[in-house]
PDB file of C-alpha atoms in Angstrom:
ATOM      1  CA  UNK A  11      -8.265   4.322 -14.367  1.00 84.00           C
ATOM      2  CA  UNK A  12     -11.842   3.892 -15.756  1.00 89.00           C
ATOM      3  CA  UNK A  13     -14.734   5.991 -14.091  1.00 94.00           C
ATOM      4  CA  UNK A  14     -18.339   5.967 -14.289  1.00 96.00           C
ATOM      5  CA  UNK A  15     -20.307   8.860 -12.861  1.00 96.00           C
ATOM      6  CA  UNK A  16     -24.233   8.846 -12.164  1.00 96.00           C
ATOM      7  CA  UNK A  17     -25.280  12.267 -11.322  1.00 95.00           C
ATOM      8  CA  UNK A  18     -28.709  11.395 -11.082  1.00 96.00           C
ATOM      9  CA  UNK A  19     -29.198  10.144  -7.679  1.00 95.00           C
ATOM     10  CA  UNK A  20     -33.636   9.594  -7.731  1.00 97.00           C
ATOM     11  CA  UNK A  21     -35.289  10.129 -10.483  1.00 97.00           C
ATOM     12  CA  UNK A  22     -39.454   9.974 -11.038  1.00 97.00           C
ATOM     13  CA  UNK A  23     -41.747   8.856 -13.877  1.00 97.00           C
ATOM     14  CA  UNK A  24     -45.470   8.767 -14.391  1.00 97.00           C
ATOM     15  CA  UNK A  25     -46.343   5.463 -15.499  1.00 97.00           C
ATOM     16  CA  UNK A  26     -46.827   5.351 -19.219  1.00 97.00           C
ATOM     17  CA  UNK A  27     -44.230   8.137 -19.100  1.00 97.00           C
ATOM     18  CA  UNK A  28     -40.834   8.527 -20.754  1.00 98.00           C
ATOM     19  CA  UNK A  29     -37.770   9.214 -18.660  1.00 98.00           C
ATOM     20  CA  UNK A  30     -33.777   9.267 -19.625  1.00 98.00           C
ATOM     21  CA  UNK A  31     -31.653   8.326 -16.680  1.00 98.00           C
ATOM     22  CA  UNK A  32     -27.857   9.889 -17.314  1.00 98.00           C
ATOM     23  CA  UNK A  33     -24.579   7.735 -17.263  1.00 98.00           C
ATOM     24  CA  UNK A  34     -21.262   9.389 -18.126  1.00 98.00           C
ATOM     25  CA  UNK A  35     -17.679   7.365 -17.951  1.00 97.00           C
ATOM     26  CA  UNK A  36     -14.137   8.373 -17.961  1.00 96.00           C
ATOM     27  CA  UNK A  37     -11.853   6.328 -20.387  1.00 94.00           C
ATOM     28  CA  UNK A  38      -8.345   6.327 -22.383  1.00 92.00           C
ATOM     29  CA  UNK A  39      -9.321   2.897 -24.219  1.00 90.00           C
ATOM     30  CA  UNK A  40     -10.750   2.489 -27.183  1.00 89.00           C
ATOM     31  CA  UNK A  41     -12.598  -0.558 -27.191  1.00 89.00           C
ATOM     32  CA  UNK A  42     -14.665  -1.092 -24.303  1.00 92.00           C
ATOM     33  CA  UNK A  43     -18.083  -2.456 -22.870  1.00 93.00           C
ATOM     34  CA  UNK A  44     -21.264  -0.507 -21.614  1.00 95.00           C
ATOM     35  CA  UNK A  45     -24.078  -2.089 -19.606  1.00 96.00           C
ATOM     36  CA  UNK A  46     -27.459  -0.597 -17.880  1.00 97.00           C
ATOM     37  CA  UNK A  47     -28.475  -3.132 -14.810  1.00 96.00           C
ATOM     38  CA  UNK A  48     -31.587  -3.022 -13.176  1.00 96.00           C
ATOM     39  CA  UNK A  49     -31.748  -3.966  -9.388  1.00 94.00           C
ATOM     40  CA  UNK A  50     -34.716  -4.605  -7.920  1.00 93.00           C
ATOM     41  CA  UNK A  51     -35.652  -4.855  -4.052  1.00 87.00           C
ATOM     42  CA  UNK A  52     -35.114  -8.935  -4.459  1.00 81.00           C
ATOM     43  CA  UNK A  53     -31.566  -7.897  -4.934  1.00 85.00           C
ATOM     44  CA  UNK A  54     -30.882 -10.067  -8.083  1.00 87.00           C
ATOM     45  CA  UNK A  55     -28.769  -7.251 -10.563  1.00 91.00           C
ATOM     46  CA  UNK A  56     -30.685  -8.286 -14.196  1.00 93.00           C
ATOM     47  CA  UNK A  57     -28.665  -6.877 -17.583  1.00 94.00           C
ATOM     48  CA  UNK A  58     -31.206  -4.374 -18.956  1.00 96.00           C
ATOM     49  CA  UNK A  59     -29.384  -3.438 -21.832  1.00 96.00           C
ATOM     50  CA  UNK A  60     -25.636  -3.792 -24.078  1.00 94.00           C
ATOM     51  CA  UNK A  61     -23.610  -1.799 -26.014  1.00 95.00           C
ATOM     52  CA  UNK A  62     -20.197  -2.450 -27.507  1.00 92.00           C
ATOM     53  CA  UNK A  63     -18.193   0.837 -27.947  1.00 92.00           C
ATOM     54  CA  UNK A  64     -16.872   0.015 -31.253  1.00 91.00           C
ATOM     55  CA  UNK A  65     -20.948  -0.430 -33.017  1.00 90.00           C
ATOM     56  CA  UNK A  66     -22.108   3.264 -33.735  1.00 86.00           C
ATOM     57  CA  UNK A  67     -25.885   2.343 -33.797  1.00 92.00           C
ATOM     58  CA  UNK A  68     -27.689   3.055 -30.495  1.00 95.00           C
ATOM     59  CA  UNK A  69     -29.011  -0.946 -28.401  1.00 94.00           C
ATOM     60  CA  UNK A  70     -32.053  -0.930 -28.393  1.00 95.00           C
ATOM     61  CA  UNK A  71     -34.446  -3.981 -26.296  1.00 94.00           C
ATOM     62  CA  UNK A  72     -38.000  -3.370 -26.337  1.00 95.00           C
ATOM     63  CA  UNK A  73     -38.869  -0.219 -24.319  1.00 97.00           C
ATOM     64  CA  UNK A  74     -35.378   0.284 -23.094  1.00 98.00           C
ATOM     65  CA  UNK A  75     -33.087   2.189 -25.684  1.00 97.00           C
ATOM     66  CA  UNK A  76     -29.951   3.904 -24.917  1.00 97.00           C
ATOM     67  CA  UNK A  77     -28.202   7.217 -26.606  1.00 97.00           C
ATOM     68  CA  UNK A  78     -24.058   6.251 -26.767  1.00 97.00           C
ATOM     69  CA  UNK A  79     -22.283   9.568 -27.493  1.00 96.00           C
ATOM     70  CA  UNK A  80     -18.865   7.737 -27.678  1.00 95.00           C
ATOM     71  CA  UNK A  81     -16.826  11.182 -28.235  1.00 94.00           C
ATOM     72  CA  UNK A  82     -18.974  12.846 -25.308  1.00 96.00           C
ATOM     73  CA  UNK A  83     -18.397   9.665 -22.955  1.00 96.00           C
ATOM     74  CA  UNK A  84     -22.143   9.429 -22.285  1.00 97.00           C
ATOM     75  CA  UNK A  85     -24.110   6.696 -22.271  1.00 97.00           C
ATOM     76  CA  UNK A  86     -28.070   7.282 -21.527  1.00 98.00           C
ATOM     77  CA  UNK A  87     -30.527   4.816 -20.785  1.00 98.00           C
ATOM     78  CA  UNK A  88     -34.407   5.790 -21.775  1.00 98.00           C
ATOM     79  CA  UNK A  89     -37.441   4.097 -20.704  1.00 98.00           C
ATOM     80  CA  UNK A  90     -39.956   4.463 -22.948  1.00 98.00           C
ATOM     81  CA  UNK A  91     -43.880   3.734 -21.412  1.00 97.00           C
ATOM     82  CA  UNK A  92     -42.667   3.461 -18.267  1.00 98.00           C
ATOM     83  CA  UNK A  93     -44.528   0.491 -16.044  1.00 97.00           C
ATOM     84  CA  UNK A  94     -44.819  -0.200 -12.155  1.00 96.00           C
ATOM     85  CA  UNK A  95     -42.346  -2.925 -12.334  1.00 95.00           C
ATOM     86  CA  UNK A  96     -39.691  -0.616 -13.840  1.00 97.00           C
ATOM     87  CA  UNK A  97     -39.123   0.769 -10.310  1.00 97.00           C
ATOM     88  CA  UNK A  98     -35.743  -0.214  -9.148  1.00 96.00           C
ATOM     89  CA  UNK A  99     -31.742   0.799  -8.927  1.00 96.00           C
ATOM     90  CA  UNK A 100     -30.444   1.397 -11.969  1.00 97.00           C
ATOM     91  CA  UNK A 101     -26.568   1.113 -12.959  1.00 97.00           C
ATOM     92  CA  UNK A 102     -24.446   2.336 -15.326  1.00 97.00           C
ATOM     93  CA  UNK A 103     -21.190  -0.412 -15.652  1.00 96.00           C
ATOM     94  CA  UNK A 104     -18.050  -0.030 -17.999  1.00 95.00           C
ATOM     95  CA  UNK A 105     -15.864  -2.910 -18.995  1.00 92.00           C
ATOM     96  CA  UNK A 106     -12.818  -3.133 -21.128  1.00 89.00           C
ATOM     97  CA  UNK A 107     -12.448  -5.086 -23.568  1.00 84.00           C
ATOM     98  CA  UNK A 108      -9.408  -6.487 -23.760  1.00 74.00           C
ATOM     99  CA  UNK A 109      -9.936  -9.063 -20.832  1.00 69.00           C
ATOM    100  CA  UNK A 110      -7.004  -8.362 -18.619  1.00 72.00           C
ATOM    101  CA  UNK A 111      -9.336  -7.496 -15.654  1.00 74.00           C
ATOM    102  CA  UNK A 112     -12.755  -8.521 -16.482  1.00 80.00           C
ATOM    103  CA  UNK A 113     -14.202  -6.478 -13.868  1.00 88.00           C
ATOM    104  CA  UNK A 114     -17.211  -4.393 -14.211  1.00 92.00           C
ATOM    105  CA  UNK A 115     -16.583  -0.856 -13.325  1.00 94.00           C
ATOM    106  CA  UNK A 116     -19.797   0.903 -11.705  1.00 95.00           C
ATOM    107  CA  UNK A 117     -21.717   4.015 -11.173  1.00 95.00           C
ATOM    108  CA  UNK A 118     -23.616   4.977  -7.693  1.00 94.00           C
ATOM    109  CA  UNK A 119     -26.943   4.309  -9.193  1.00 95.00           C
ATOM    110  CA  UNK A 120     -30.462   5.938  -9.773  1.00 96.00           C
ATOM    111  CA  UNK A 121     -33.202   4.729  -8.021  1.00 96.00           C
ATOM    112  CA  UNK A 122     -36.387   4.952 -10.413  1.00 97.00           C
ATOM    113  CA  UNK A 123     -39.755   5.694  -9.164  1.00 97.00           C
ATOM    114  CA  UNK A 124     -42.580   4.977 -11.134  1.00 97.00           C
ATOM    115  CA  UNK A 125     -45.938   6.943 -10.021  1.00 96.00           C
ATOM    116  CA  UNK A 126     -49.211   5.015 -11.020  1.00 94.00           C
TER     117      UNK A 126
ATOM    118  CA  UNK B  11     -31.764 -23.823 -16.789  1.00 65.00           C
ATOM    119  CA  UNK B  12     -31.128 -22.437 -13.332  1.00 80.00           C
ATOM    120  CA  UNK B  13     -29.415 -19.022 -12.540  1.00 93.00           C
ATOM    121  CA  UNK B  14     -26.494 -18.208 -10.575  1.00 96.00           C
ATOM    122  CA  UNK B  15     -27.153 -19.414  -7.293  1.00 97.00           C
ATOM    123  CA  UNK B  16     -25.916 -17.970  -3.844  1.00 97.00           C
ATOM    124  CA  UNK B  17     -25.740 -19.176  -0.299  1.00 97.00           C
ATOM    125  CA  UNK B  18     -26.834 -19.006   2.284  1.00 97.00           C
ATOM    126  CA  UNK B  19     -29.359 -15.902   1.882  1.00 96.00           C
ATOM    127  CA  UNK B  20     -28.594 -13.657   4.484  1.00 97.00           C
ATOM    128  CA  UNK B  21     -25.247 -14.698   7.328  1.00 98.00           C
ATOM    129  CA  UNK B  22     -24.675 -12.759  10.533  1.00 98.00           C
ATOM    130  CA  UNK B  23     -21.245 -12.808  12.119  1.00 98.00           C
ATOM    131  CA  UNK B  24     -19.280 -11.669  15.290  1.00 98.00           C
ATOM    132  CA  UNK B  25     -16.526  -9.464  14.829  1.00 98.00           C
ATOM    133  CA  UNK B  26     -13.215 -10.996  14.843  1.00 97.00           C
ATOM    134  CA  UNK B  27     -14.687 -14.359  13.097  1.00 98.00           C
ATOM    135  CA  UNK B  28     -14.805 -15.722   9.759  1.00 98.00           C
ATOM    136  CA  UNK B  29     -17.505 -15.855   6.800  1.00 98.00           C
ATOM    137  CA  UNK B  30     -17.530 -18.530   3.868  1.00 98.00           C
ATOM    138  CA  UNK B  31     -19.893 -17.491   0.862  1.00 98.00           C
ATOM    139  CA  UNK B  32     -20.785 -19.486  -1.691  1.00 98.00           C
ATOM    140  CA  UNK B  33     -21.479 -19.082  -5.750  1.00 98.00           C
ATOM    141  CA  UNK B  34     -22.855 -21.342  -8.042  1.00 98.00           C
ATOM    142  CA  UNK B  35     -22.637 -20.213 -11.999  1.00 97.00           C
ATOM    143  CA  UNK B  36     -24.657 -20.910 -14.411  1.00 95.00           C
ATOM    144  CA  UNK B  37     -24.009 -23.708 -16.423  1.00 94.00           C
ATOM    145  CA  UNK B  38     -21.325 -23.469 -18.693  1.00 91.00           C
ATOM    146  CA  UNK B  39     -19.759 -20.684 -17.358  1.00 93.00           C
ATOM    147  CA  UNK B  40     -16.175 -20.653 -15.943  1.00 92.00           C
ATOM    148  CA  UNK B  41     -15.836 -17.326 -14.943  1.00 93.00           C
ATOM    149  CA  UNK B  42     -17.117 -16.255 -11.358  1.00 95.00           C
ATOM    150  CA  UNK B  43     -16.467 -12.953 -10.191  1.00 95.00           C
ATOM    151  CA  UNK B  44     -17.609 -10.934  -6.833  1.00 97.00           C
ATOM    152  CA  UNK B  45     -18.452  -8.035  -5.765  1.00 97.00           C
ATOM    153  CA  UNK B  46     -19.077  -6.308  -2.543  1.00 97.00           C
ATOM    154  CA  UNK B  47     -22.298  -3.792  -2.344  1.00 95.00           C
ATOM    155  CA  UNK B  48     -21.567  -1.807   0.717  1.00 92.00           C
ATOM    156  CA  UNK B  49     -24.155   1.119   1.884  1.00 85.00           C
ATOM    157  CA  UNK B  50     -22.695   4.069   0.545  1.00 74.00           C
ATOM    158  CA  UNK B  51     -19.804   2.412  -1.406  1.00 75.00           C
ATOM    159  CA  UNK B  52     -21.636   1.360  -4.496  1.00 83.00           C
ATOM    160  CA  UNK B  53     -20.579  -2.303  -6.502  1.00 92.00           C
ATOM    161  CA  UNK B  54     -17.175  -2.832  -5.505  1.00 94.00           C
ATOM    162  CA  UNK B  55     -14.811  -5.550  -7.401  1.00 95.00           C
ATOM    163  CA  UNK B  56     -13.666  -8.026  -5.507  1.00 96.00           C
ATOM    164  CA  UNK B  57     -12.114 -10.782  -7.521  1.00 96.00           C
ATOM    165  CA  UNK B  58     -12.578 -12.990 -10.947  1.00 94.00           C
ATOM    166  CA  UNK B  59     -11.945 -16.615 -10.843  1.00 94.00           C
ATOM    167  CA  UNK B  60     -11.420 -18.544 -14.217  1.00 91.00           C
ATOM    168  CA  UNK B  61     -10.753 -21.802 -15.000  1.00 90.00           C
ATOM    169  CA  UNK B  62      -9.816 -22.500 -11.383  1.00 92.00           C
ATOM    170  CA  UNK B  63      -7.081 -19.738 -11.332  1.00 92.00           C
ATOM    171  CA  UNK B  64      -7.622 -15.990 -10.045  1.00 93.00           C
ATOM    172  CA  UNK B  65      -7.065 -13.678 -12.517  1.00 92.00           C
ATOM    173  CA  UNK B  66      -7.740 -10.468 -10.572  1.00 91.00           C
ATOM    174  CA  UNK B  67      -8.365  -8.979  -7.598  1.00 94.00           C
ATOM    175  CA  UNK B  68     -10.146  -5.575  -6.689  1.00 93.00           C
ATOM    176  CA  UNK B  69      -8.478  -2.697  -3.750  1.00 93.00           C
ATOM    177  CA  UNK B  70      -9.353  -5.389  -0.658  1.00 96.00           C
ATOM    178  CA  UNK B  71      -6.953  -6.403   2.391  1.00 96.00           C
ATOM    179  CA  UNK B  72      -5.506 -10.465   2.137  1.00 96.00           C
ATOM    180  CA  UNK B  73      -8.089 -11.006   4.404  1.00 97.00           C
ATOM    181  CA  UNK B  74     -10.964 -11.771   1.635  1.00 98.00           C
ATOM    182  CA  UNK B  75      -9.775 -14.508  -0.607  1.00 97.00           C
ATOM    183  CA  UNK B  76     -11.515 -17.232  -2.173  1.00 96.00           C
ATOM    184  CA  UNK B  77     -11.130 -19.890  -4.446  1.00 97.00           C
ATOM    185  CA  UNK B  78     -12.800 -21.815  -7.640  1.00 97.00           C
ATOM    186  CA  UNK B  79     -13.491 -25.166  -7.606  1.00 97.00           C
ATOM    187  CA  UNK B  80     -13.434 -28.318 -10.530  1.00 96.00           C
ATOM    188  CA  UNK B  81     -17.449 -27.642 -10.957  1.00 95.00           C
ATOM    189  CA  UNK B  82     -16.439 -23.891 -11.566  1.00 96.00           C
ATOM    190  CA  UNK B  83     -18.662 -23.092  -8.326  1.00 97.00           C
ATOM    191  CA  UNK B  84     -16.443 -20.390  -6.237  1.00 98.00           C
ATOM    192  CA  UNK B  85     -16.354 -19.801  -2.175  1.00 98.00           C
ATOM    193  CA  UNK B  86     -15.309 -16.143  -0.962  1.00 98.00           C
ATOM    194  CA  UNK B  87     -13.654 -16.010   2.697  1.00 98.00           C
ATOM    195  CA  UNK B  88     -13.645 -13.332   4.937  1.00 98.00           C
ATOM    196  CA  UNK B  89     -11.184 -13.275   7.774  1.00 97.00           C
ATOM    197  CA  UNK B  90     -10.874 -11.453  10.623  1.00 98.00           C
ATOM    198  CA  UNK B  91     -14.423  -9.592  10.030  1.00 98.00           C
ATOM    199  CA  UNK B  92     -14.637  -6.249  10.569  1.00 97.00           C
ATOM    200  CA  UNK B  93     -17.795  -4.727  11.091  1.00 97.00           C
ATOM    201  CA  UNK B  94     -17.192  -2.586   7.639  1.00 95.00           C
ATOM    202  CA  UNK B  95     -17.517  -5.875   5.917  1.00 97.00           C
ATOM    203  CA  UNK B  96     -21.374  -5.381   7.001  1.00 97.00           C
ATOM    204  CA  UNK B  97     -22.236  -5.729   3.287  1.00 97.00           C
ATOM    205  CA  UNK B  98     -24.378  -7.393  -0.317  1.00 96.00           C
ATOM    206  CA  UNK B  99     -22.287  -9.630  -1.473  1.00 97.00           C
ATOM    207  CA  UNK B 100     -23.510 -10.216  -5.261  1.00 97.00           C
ATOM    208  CA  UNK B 101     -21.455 -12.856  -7.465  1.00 97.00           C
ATOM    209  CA  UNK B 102     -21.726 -12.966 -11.145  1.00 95.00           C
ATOM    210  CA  UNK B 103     -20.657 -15.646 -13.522  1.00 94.00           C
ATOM    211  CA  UNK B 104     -20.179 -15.590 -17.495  1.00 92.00           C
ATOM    212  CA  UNK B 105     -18.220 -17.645 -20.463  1.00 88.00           C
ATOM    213  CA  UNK B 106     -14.616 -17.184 -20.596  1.00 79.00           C
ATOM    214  CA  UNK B 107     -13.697 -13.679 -20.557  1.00 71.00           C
ATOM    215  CA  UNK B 108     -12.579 -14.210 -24.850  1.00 71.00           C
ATOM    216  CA  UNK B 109     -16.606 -15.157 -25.418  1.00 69.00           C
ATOM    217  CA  UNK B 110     -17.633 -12.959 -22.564  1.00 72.00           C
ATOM    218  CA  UNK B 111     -21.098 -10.404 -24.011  1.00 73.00           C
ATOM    219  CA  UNK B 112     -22.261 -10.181 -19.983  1.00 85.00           C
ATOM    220  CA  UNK B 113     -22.675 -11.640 -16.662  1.00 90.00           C
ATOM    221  CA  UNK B 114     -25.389 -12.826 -14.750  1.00 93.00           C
ATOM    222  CA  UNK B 115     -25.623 -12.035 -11.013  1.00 94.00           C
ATOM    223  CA  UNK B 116     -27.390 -13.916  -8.189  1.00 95.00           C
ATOM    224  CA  UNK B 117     -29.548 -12.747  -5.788  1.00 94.00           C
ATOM    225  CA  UNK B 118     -26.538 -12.264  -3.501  1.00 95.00           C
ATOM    226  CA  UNK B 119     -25.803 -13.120   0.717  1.00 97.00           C
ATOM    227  CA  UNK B 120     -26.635 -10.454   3.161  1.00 96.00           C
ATOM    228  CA  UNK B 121     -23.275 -10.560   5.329  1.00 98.00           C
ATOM    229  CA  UNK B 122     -24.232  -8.604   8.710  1.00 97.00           C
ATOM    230  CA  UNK B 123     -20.937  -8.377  11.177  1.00 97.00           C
ATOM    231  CA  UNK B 124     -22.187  -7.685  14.671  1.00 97.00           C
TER     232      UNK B 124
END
Protein backbone atom coordinates (compact mmCIF):
# COMPACT_ATOMS: atom_id res chain seq x y z
CA UNK A 1 0.00 0.00 0.00
CA UNK A 2 0.95 3.63 -0.93
CA UNK A 3 2.15 6.02 1.96
CA UNK A 4 2.77 9.57 2.23
CA UNK A 5 4.62 10.91 5.24
CA UNK A 6 4.80 14.75 6.31
CA UNK A 7 7.28 15.10 9.00
CA UNK A 8 6.93 18.62 9.16
CA UNK A 9 4.08 19.26 11.36
CA UNK A 10 4.31 23.72 11.58
CA UNK A 11 6.52 25.31 9.80
CA UNK A 12 7.31 29.44 9.78
CA UNK A 13 8.31 31.97 7.11
CA UNK A 14 9.07 35.65 7.11
CA UNK A 15 7.12 37.17 4.50
CA UNK A 16 9.17 37.76 1.42
CA UNK A 17 11.00 34.67 2.70
CA UNK A 18 11.75 31.30 1.11
CA UNK A 19 10.70 28.12 2.83
CA UNK A 20 10.69 24.21 1.56
CA UNK A 21 7.97 22.24 3.22
CA UNK A 22 9.05 18.23 3.06
CA UNK A 23 6.78 15.42 1.52
CA UNK A 24 8.13 11.87 1.28
CA UNK A 25 5.86 8.74 -0.13
CA UNK A 26 6.17 5.07 -0.04
CA UNK A 27 5.52 3.28 -3.45
CA UNK A 28 6.12 -0.11 -5.55
CA UNK A 29 4.48 1.55 -8.82
CA UNK A 30 6.01 3.10 -11.32
CA UNK A 31 3.80 5.50 -12.74
CA UNK A 32 2.05 7.56 -10.38
CA UNK A 33 0.64 11.14 -9.50
CA UNK A 34 1.99 13.85 -6.99
CA UNK A 35 -0.01 16.87 -5.83
CA UNK A 36 0.74 19.86 -3.16
CA UNK A 37 -2.90 21.27 -1.86
CA UNK A 38 -3.26 24.26 -0.05
CA UNK A 39 -6.12 24.51 2.60
CA UNK A 40 -7.03 27.51 3.84
CA UNK A 41 -9.26 28.38 7.04
CA UNK A 42 -12.44 28.64 4.41
CA UNK A 43 -11.85 24.98 4.13
CA UNK A 44 -11.96 24.80 0.25
CA UNK A 45 -8.59 22.24 -0.54
CA UNK A 46 -7.13 24.41 -3.88
CA UNK A 47 -4.38 22.24 -6.17
CA UNK A 48 -1.20 24.29 -5.63
CA UNK A 49 0.90 22.39 -7.74
CA UNK A 50 1.32 18.83 -10.27
CA UNK A 51 3.73 16.51 -11.05
CA UNK A 52 3.54 13.32 -13.07
CA UNK A 53 6.17 10.74 -11.91
CA UNK A 54 7.15 9.68 -15.26
CA UNK A 55 8.37 13.80 -16.45
CA UNK A 56 11.96 14.25 -14.89
CA UNK A 57 11.79 18.14 -14.97
CA UNK A 58 10.79 19.69 -11.61
CA UNK A 59 6.55 21.70 -11.88
CA UNK A 60 7.00 24.68 -11.48
CA UNK A 61 3.69 27.57 -11.10
CA UNK A 62 4.73 30.94 -10.35
CA UNK A 63 6.30 31.14 -6.85
CA UNK A 64 5.52 27.59 -6.00
CA UNK A 65 8.19 25.04 -7.41
CA UNK A 66 8.71 21.61 -6.24
CA UNK A 67 12.10 19.30 -6.06
CA UNK A 68 10.80 15.43 -7.24
CA UNK A 69 13.65 13.07 -6.26
CA UNK A 70 11.76 10.07 -7.84
CA UNK A 71 14.59 7.42 -6.69
CA UNK A 72 14.63 9.14 -3.09
CA UNK A 73 10.63 9.12 -2.94
CA UNK A 74 10.61 12.83 -2.04
CA UNK A 75 8.66 15.28 -3.26
CA UNK A 76 9.30 19.04 -1.82
CA UNK A 77 7.23 21.90 -2.24
CA UNK A 78 9.14 25.55 -2.04
CA UNK A 79 7.61 28.82 -1.69
CA UNK A 80 9.52 31.27 -3.03
CA UNK A 81 8.64 35.23 -1.66
CA UNK A 82 6.49 34.01 0.65
CA UNK A 83 3.09 36.35 1.12
CA UNK A 84 0.40 36.68 4.00
CA UNK A 85 -2.09 34.78 2.06
CA UNK A 86 0.25 31.77 1.73
CA UNK A 87 -0.67 30.86 5.34
CA UNK A 88 -2.61 27.70 5.34
CA UNK A 89 -2.49 23.58 5.57
CA UNK A 90 -0.49 22.26 3.21
CA UNK A 91 -0.74 18.54 1.74
CA UNK A 92 1.27 16.28 0.17
CA UNK A 93 -1.27 13.62 -2.00
CA UNK A 94 -0.10 10.52 -4.14
CA UNK A 95 -2.22 8.95 -6.81
CA UNK A 96 -1.66 6.06 -9.09
CA UNK A 97 -1.95 6.13 -12.22
CA UNK A 98 -3.43 3.42 -13.52
CA UNK A 99 -7.09 4.36 -12.43
CA UNK A 100 -8.18 1.29 -10.58
CA UNK A 101 -8.78 3.35 -7.36
CA UNK A 102 -8.66 6.92 -8.17
CA UNK A 103 -8.24 7.88 -4.71
CA UNK A 104 -5.90 10.44 -3.48
CA UNK A 105 -3.60 9.13 -0.90
CA UNK A 106 -2.60 11.91 1.81
CA UNK A 107 -0.07 13.18 4.19
CA UNK A 108 -0.95 14.78 7.84
CA UNK A 109 -0.17 18.20 6.65
CA UNK A 110 2.00 21.36 7.50
CA UNK A 111 0.43 24.24 8.64
CA UNK A 112 2.41 27.38 7.18
CA UNK A 113 2.81 30.51 9.05
CA UNK A 114 3.74 33.46 7.38
CA UNK A 115 5.21 36.36 9.80
CA UNK A 116 4.67 39.96 8.34
CA UNK B 1 -18.22 28.51 -14.34
CA UNK B 2 -19.11 27.53 -10.80
CA UNK B 3 -17.01 25.18 -8.50
CA UNK B 4 -17.87 22.11 -6.80
CA UNK B 5 -20.59 22.91 -4.64
CA UNK B 6 -21.51 21.34 -1.15
CA UNK B 7 -24.50 21.31 1.11
CA UNK B 8 -25.64 22.29 3.48
CA UNK B 9 -22.51 24.18 5.16
CA UNK B 10 -22.24 22.94 8.44
CA UNK B 11 -25.16 19.78 9.81
CA UNK B 12 -25.45 18.77 13.45
CA UNK B 13 -26.88 15.38 14.30
CA UNK B 14 -28.00 13.15 17.31
CA UNK B 15 -26.34 10.04 17.77
CA UNK B 16 -28.09 7.09 16.53
CA UNK B 17 -29.65 9.22 13.44
CA UNK B 18 -28.88 9.67 9.95
CA UNK B 19 -26.94 12.42 7.76
CA UNK B 20 -27.49 13.03 3.88
CA UNK B 21 -24.62 15.22 2.25
CA UNK B 22 -24.70 16.54 -0.84
CA UNK B 23 -22.00 17.24 -3.90
CA UNK B 24 -22.37 19.08 -6.86
CA UNK B 25 -19.27 18.74 -9.56
CA UNK B 26 -18.20 20.92 -11.68
CA UNK B 27 -19.46 20.87 -14.95
CA UNK B 28 -18.39 18.24 -17.05
CA UNK B 29 -17.09 16.14 -14.62
CA UNK B 30 -18.37 12.58 -13.89
CA UNK B 31 -16.26 11.59 -11.29
CA UNK B 32 -17.20 12.55 -7.57
CA UNK B 33 -15.25 11.26 -4.89
CA UNK B 34 -15.30 11.91 -0.86
CA UNK B 35 -13.41 12.15 1.71
CA UNK B 36 -13.70 12.36 5.40
CA UNK B 37 -11.29 15.03 7.34
CA UNK B 38 -11.48 13.86 10.87
CA UNK B 39 -9.36 15.81 13.75
CA UNK B 40 -6.42 13.85 14.06
CA UNK B 41 -7.11 11.37 11.18
CA UNK B 42 -5.98 13.45 8.27
CA UNK B 43 -8.00 13.16 4.48
CA UNK B 44 -9.49 9.90 4.59
CA UNK B 45 -11.00 8.15 1.24
CA UNK B 46 -14.24 7.45 1.32
CA UNK B 47 -15.60 6.50 -2.04
CA UNK B 48 -15.42 7.47 -6.03
CA UNK B 49 -18.54 7.54 -7.99
CA UNK B 50 -18.31 7.47 -11.91
CA UNK B 51 -20.63 7.46 -14.41
CA UNK B 52 -23.35 6.59 -11.91
CA UNK B 53 -21.52 3.37 -10.71
CA UNK B 54 -19.10 3.16 -7.54
CA UNK B 55 -15.91 2.23 -8.40
CA UNK B 56 -14.28 2.23 -4.96
CA UNK B 57 -14.63 2.48 -1.60
CA UNK B 58 -12.09 3.56 1.23
CA UNK B 59 -11.62 1.30 5.02
CA UNK B 60 -15.42 2.60 6.23
CA UNK B 61 -18.30 0.36 7.91
CA UNK B 62 -21.69 -0.27 5.30
CA UNK B 63 -23.02 2.31 7.22
CA UNK B 64 -21.68 5.34 4.87
CA UNK B 65 -22.84 4.76 1.37
CA UNK B 66 -23.94 7.02 -1.19
CA UNK B 67 -24.90 7.21 -4.57
CA UNK B 68 -24.45 9.29 -8.06
CA UNK B 69 -27.10 10.61 -9.76
CA UNK B 70 -28.06 11.23 -13.91
CA UNK B 71 -26.68 15.05 -13.39
CA UNK B 72 -23.42 13.36 -11.98
CA UNK B 73 -24.25 15.31 -8.58
CA UNK B 74 -23.53 12.56 -5.66
CA UNK B 75 -25.33 12.26 -1.98
CA UNK B 76 -23.17 10.51 0.89
CA UNK B 77 -25.34 8.77 3.78
CA UNK B 78 -24.41 8.19 7.10
CA UNK B 79 -26.30 5.70 9.17
CA UNK B 80 -26.45 4.98 12.49
CA UNK B 81 -24.08 8.12 13.46
CA UNK B 82 -21.62 7.67 15.75
CA UNK B 83 -20.20 10.47 17.41
CA UNK B 84 -16.62 9.55 15.63
CA UNK B 85 -18.30 10.54 12.46
CA UNK B 86 -17.93 14.20 14.11
CA UNK B 87 -16.02 15.21 10.95
CA UNK B 88 -15.06 17.71 7.33
CA UNK B 89 -16.55 16.12 4.89
CA UNK B 90 -14.73 17.52 1.58
CA UNK B 91 -15.96 16.07 -1.94
CA UNK B 92 -13.96 16.44 -5.02
CA UNK B 93 -14.98 15.96 -8.59
CA UNK B 94 -12.79 15.58 -11.91
CA UNK B 95 -13.10 14.12 -15.74
CA UNK B 96 -13.17 10.50 -16.06
CA UNK B 97 -10.46 8.93 -14.24
CA UNK B 98 -8.67 8.04 -18.23
CA UNK B 99 -8.54 12.18 -18.70
CA UNK B 100 -8.18 12.70 -15.01
CA UNK B 101 -4.78 15.65 -14.38
CA UNK B 102 -6.68 16.65 -10.77
CA UNK B 103 -9.66 17.25 -8.76
CA UNK B 104 -11.30 20.10 -7.47
CA UNK B 105 -12.70 20.08 -3.91
CA UNK B 106 -15.56 22.11 -2.37
CA UNK B 107 -15.63 23.94 0.53
CA UNK B 108 -16.95 20.84 2.31
CA UNK B 109 -20.11 20.19 5.25
CA UNK B 110 -19.17 20.43 8.83
CA UNK B 111 -20.96 17.10 10.15
CA UNK B 112 -21.10 17.58 14.14
CA UNK B 113 -22.78 14.25 15.89
CA UNK B 114 -23.97 15.26 19.33
Amino acid sequence: AQTVTQSQPEMSVQEAETVTLSCTYDTSESDYYLFWYKQPPSRQMILVIRQEAYKQQNATENRFSVNFQKAAKSFSLKISDSQLGDAAMYFCAYRSAGGATNKLIFGTGTLLAVQP
Amino acid sequence: EAGVTQSPTHLIKTRGQQATLRCSPISGHTSVYWYQQALGLGLQFLLWYDEGEERNRGNFPPRFSGRQFPNYSSELNVNALELEDSALYLCASSLAWYFYTEAFFGQGTRLTVV
